[in-house]
Amino acid sequence: MVYRNSAVLSELFLFGSSVTFRKKILALFCICIFSHFTFYDYPD
């Protein structure tokens, strides 16, 4: 199971690595913005 999942992940990574990289950066950027606004909407 783990071997199969890792194989699929590496295959996806090798297949269009540039697009995946851009999507990861965009997703991380969106998560950072969401966390930022959530943090300031509900201050500690």
Short mmCIF file of C-alpha atoms in Angstrom, two decimals:
data_model
loop_
_atom_site.label_atom_id
_atom_site.label_comp_id
_atom_site.label_asym_id
_atom_site.label_seq_id
_atom_site.Cartn_x
_atom_site.Cartn_y
_atom_site.Cartn_z
CA MET A 1 0.00 0.00 0.00
CA VAL A 2 2.69 2.46 0.99
CA TYR A 3 4.88 1.41 -1.92
CA ARG A 4 1.97 1.84 -4.33
CA ASN A 5 1.13 5.29 -2.98
CA SER A 6 4.74 6.46 -3.15
CA ALA A 7 5.03 5.13 -6.71
CA VAL A 8 1.92 7.05 -7.74
CA LEU A 9 3.20 10.19 -6.04
CA SER A 10 6.57 9.98 -7.77
CA GLU A 11 4.86 9.32 -11.09
CA LEU A 12 2.65 12.38 -10.62
CA PHE A 13 5.67 14.41 -9.58
CA LEU A 14 7.66 13.37 -12.65
CA PHE A 15 4.64 13.98 -14.88
CA GLY A 16 4.44 17.75 -15.26
CA SER A 17 6.65 18.75 -12.35
CA SER A 18 6.57 22.43 -13.33
CA VAL A 19 2.77 22.63 -13.26
CA THR A 20 2.65 20.74 -9.98
CA PHE A 21 5.28 23.07 -8.52
CA ARG A 22 3.27 26.15 -9.52
CA LYS A 23 0.10 24.64 -8.06
CA LYS A 24 1.91 23.87 -4.80
CA ILE A 25 3.19 27.45 -4.58
CA LEU A 26 -0.27 28.85 -5.34
CA ALA A 27 -1.90 26.54 -2.79
CA LEU A 28 0.66 27.48 -0.14
CA PHE A 29 0.12 31.17 -0.91
CA CYS A 30 -3.67 30.80 -0.55
CA ILE A 31 -3.26 28.88 2.72
CA CYS A 32 -0.97 31.59 4.09
CA ILE A 33 -3.46 34.33 3.17
CA PHE A 34 -6.36 32.35 4.63
CA SER A 35 -4.47 31.77 7.88
CA HIS A 36 -3.46 35.44 7.97
CA PHE A 37 -7.04 36.70 7.65
CA THR A 38 -8.36 34.05 10.02
CA PHE A 39 -5.76 35.05 12.61
CA TYR A 40 -6.71 38.72 12.40
CA ASP A 41 -10.44 38.05 12.26
CA TYR A 42 -10.17 36.25 15.59
CA PRO A 43 -7.31 37.88 17.52
CA ASP A 44 -5.94 36.07 20.53
#
